CSV table of C-alpha atoms and ligand atoms in Angstrom, one decimal:
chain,number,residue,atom,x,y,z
A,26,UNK,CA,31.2,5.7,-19.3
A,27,UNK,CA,28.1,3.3,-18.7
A,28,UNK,CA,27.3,2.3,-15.3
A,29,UNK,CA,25.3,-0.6,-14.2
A,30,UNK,CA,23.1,-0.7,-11.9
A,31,UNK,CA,21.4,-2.4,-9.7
A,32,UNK,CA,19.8,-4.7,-12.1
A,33,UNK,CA,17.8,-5.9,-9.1
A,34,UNK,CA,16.7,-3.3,-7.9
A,35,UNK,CA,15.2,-1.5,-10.5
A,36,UNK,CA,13.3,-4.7,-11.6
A,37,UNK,CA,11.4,-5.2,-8.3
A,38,UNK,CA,10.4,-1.2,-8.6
A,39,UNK,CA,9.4,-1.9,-12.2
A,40,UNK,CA,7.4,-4.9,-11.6
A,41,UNK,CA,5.3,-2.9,-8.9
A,42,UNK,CA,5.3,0.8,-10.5
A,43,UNK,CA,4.4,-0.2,-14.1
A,44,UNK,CA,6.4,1.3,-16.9
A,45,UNK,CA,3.8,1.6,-19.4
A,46,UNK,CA,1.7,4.0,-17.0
A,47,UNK,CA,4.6,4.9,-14.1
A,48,UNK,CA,1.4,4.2,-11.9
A,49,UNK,CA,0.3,1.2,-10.0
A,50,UNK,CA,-2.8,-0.2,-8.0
A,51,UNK,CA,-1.7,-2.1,-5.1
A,52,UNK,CA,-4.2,-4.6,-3.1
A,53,UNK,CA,-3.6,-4.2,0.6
A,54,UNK,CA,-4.9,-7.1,2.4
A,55,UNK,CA,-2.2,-6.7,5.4
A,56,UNK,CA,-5.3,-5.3,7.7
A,57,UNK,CA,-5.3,-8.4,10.6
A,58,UNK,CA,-1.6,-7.8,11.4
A,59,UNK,CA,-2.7,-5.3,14.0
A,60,UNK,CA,-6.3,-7.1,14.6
A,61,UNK,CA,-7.9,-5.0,12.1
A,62,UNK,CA,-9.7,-7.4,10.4
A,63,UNK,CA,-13.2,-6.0,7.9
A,64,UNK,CA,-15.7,-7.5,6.2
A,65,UNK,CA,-14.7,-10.0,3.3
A,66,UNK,CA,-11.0,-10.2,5.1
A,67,UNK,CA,-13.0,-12.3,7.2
A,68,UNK,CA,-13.4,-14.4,4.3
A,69,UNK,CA,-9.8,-14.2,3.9
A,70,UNK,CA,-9.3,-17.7,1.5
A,71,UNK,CA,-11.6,-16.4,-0.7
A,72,UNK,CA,-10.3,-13.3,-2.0
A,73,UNK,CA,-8.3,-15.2,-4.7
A,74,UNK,CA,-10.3,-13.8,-7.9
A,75,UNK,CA,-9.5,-10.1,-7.1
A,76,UNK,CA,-5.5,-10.6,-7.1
A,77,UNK,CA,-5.1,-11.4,-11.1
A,78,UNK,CA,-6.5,-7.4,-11.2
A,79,UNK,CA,-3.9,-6.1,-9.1
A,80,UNK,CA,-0.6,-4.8,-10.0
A,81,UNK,CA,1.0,-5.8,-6.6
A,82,UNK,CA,-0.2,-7.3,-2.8
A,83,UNK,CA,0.2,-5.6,0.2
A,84,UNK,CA,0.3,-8.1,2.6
A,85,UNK,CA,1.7,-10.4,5.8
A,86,UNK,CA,3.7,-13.0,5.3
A,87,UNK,CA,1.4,-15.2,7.2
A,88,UNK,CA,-1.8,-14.2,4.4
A,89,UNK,CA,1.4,-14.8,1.8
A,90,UNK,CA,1.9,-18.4,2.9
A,91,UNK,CA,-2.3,-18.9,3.5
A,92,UNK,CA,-4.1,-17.6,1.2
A,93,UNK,CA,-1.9,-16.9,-2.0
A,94,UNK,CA,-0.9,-19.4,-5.0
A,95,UNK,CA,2.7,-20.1,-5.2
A,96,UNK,CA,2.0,-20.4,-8.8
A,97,UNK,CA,0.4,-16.5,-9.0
A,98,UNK,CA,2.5,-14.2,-10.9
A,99,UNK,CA,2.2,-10.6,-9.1
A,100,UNK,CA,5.2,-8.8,-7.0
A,101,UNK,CA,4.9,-9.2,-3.6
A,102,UNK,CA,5.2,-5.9,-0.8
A,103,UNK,CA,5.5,-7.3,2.3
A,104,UNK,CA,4.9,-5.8,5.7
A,105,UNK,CA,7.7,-7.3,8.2
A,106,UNK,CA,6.4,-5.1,10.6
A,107,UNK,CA,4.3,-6.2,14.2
A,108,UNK,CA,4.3,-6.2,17.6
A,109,UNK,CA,1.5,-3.6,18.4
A,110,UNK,CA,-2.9,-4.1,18.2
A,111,UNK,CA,-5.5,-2.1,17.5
A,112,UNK,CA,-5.9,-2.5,21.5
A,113,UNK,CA,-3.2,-0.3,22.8
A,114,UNK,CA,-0.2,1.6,21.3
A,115,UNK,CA,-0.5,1.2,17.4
A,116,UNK,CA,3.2,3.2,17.1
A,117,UNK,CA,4.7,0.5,18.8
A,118,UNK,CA,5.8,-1.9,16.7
A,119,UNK,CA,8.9,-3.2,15.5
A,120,UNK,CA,10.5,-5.1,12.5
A,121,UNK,CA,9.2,-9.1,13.1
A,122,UNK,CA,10.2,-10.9,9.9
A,123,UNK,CA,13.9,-11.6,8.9
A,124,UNK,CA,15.3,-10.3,5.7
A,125,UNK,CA,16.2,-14.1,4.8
A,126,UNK,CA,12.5,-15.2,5.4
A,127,UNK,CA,11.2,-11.8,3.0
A,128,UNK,CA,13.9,-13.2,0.0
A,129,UNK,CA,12.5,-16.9,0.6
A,130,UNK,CA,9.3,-15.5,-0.1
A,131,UNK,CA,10.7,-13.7,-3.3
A,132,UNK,CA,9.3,-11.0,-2.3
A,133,UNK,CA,9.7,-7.3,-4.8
A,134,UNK,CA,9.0,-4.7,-1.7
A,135,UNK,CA,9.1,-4.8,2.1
A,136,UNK,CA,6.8,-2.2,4.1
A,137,UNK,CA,6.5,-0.9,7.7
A,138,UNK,CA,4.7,2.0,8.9
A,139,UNK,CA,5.9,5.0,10.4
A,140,UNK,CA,4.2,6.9,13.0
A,141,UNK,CA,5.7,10.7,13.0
A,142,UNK,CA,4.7,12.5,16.2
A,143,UNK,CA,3.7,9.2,17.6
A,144,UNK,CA,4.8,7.9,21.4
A,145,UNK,CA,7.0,5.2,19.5
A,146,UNK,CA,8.0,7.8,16.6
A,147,UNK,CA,12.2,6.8,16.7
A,148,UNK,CA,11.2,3.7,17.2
A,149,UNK,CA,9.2,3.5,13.8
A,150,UNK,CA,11.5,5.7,12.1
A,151,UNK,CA,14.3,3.5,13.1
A,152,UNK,CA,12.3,0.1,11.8
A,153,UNK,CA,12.3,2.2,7.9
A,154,UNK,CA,16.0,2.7,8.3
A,155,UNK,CA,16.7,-1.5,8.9
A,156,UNK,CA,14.5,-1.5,5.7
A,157,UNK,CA,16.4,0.6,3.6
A,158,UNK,CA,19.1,-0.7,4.9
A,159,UNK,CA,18.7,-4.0,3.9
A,160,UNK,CA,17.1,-2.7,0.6
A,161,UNK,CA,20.4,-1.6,-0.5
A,162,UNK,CA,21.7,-4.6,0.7
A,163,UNK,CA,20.0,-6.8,-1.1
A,164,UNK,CA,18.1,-5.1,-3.7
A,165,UNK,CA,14.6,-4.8,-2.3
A,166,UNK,CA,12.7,-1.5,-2.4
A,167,UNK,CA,11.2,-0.2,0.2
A,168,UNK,CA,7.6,0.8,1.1
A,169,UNK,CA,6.9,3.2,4.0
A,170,UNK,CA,3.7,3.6,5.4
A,171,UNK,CA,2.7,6.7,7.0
A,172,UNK,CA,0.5,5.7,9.5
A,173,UNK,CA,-1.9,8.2,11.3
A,174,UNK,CA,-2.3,8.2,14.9
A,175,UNK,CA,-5.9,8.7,16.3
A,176,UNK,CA,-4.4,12.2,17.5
A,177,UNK,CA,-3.1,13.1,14.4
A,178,UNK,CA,-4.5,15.3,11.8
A,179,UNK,CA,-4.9,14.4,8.5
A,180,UNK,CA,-3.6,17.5,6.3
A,181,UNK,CA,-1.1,18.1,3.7
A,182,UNK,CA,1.0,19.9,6.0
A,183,UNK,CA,1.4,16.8,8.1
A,184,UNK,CA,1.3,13.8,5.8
A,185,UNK,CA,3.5,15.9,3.7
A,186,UNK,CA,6.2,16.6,6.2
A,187,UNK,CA,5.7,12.3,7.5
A,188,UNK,CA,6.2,11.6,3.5
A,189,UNK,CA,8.9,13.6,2.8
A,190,UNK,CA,11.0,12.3,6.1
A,191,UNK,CA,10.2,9.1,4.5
A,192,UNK,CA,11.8,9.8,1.6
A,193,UNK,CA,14.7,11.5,2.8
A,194,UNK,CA,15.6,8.2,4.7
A,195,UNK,CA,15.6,6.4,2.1
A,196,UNK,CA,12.2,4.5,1.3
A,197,UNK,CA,11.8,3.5,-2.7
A,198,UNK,CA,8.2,4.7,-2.6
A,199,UNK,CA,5.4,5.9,0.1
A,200,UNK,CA,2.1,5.4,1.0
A,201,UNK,CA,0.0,8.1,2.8
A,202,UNK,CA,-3.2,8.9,2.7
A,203,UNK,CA,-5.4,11.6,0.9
A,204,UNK,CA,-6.3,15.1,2.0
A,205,UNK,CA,-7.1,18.3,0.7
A,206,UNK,CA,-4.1,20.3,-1.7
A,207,UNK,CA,-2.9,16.8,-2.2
A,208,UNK,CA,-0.3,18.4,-4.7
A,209,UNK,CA,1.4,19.6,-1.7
A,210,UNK,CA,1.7,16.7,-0.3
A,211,UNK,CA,3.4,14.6,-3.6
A,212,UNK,CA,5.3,18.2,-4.2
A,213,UNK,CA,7.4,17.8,-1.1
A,214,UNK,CA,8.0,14.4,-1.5
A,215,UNK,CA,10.6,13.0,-3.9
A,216,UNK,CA,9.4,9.8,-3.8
A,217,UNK,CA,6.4,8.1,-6.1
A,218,UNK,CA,3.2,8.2,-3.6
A,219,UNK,CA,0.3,6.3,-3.5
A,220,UNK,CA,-2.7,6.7,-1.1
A,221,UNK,CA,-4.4,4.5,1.5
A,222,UNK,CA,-7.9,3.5,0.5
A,223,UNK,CA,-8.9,4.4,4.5
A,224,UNK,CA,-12.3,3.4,6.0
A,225,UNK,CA,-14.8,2.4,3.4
A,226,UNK,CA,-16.9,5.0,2.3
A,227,UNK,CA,-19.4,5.0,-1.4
A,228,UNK,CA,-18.3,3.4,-4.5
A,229,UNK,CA,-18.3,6.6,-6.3
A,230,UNK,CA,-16.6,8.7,-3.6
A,231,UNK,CA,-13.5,6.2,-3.4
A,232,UNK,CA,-13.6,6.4,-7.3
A,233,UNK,CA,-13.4,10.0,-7.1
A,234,UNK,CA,-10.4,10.3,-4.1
A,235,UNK,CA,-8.4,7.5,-6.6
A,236,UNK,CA,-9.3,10.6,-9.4
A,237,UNK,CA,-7.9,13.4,-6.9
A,238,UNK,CA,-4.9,11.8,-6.0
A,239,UNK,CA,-3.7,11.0,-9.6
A,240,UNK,CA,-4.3,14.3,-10.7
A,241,UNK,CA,-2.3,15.7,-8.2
A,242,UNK,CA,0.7,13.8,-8.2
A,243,UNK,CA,0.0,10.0,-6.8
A,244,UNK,CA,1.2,6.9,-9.0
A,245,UNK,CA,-1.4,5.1,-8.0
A,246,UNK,CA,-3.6,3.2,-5.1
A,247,UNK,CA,-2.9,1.0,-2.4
A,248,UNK,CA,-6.7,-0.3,-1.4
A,249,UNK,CA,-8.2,-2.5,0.6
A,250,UNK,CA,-11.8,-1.9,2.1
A,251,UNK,CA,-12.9,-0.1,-0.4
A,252,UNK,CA,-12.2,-2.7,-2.9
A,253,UNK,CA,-13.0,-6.0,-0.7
A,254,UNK,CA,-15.6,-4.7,1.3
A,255,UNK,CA,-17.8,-3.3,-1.6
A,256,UNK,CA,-20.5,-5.1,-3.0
A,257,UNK,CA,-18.8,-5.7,-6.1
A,258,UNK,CA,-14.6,-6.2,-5.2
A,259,UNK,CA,-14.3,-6.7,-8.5
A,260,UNK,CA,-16.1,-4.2,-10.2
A,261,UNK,CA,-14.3,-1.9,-7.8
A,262,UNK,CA,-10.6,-2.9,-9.0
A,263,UNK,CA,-11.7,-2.5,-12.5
A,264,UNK,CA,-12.8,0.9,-12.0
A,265,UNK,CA,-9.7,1.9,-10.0
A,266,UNK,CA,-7.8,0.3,-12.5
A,267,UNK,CA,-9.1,2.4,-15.3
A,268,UNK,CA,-8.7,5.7,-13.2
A,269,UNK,CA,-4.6,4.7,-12.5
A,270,UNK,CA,-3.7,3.2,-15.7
A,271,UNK,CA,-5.8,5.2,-18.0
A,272,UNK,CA,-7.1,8.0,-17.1
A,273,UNK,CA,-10.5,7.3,-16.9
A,274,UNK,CA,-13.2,9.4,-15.7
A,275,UNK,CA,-15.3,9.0,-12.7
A,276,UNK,CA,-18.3,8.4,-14.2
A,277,UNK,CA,-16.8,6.1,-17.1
A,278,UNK,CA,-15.0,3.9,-14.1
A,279,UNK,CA,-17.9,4.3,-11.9
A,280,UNK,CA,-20.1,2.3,-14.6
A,281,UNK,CA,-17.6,-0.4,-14.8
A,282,UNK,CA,-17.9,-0.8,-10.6
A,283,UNK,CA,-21.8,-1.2,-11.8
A,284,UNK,CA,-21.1,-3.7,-14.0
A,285,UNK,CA,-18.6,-5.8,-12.0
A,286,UNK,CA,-20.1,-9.2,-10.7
A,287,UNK,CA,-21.5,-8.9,-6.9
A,288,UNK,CA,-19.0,-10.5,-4.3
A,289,UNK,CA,-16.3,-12.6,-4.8
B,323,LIG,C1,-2.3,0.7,7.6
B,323,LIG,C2,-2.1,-0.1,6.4
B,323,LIG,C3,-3.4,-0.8,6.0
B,323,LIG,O1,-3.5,-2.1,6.3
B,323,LIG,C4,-3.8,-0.4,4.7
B,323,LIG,O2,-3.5,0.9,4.4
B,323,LIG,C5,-5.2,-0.5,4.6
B,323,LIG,O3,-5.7,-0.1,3.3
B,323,LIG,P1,-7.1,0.6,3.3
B,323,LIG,O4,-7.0,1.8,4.2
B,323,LIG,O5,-7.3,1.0,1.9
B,323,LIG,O6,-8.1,-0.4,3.8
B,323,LIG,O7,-1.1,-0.2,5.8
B,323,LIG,O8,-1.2,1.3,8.0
């Protein structure tokens, strides 16, 4: 018996997670939706040369409609979720862009963060399940963010329990971010990982956390200030590249973030 399935779908996932490798290196540029907003992002029209290295764009649809070609040919993950700063209570946020508005934009993902043990925790949890909700509905994976409260620790017994629960309700694919036994974390969780760049920290050590994760489990990155706030963005995405898609060493990528041009 054959059974078709959703044709959709499965395209969207395969446009983001590529085939070739099953890994991926997504550009997260969605920063200023909570008044984050870092170095280059400042110069926010001019990051334009470092999408064509990316596999996929992490962003808002307001830096969709701004500062990205109509004409450029890279999936889309779009966070639809706001309504908290960097001021007060990051957790509480809720779903702020229509599912109509996310399939005008054509978009191949939509994201939200949760915050597990957070004050707004149901809340959050409750903004993934409209996601995978309308996911099914419409053919759109889902990206869920697990977000890290300042009180939270970062260790694979936590971001492995707030990856799993993402995956048990239902999200196509998580981001979390790296810790120590790693493999725990992407052991527990049944669906493809990547991790969060985090703060921006030396070329070489970013190289080497992109290195970790892969090796123990990830598919792949989803960076920002590590790539657009280094002195070479470019350089940077090359050498993450080469680490997700083919195995490169540290070293080996670390000379091609030396050789990248300086700025954008
Ligand atoms: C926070 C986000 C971020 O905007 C994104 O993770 C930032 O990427 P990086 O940490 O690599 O700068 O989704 O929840």
């Amino acid at each position: 018996m054959t059974v078709l399935g959703d044709w959709g779908f499965t395209n969207r996932v395969n446009r983001i997670i590529k085939p070739k490798s099953g890994r991926c290196v997504m550009l997260a540029i969605d920063h200023g939706y909570f008044g984050n907003i870092p170095g280059q992002l400042k110069d926010f029209k001019n990051l334009e040369p470092l999408f064509e290295y990316a596999d996929a764009l992490m962003l808002t649809r307001g830096m969709l409609r701004n500062c990205v070609p109509a004409a450029l040919d890279k999936p889309i993950i779009l966070r639809v979720s706001a309504g908290a700063s960097m001021l007060k209570e990051l957790s509480n946020e809720e779903i702020n862009v229509a599912v109509d508005d996310a399939i005008r934009l054509n978009v191949s993902a939509l994201t939200c963060s949760i915050f597990v043990g957070g004050e707004y925790e149901k809340q959050s949890l409750l903004n993934l399940s409209k996601l995978v909700n309308w996911g099914q509905e419409y053919g759109i994976p889902t990206l869920a963010v697990t977000a890290v409260g300042r009180e939270m620790v970062r260790d694979a017994r936590y971001l492995g329990m707030a990856s799993r629960m993402a995956a048990e309700m239902g999200a196509t694919m998580v981001k979390t971010y790296y810790c120590e036994n790693f493999d725990q974390v992407t052991g527990i969780c049944p669906s493809p990982v990547v991790i969060a760049g985090g703060k921006k920290i030396p070329e070489k050590d970013a190289l080497q956390m992109s290195k970790n994760a892969v090796n123990n489990g990830a598919v792949g990155v989803d960076m920002g200030r590590n790539i657009f706030q280094s002195d070479s963005p470019i350089g940077m995405i090359k050498a993450v590249r080469a680490i997700v898609h083919e195995n490169a060493s540290v070293d080996d990528a670390f000379e091609i973030y030396k050789n990248g041009p300086k700025g954008l």
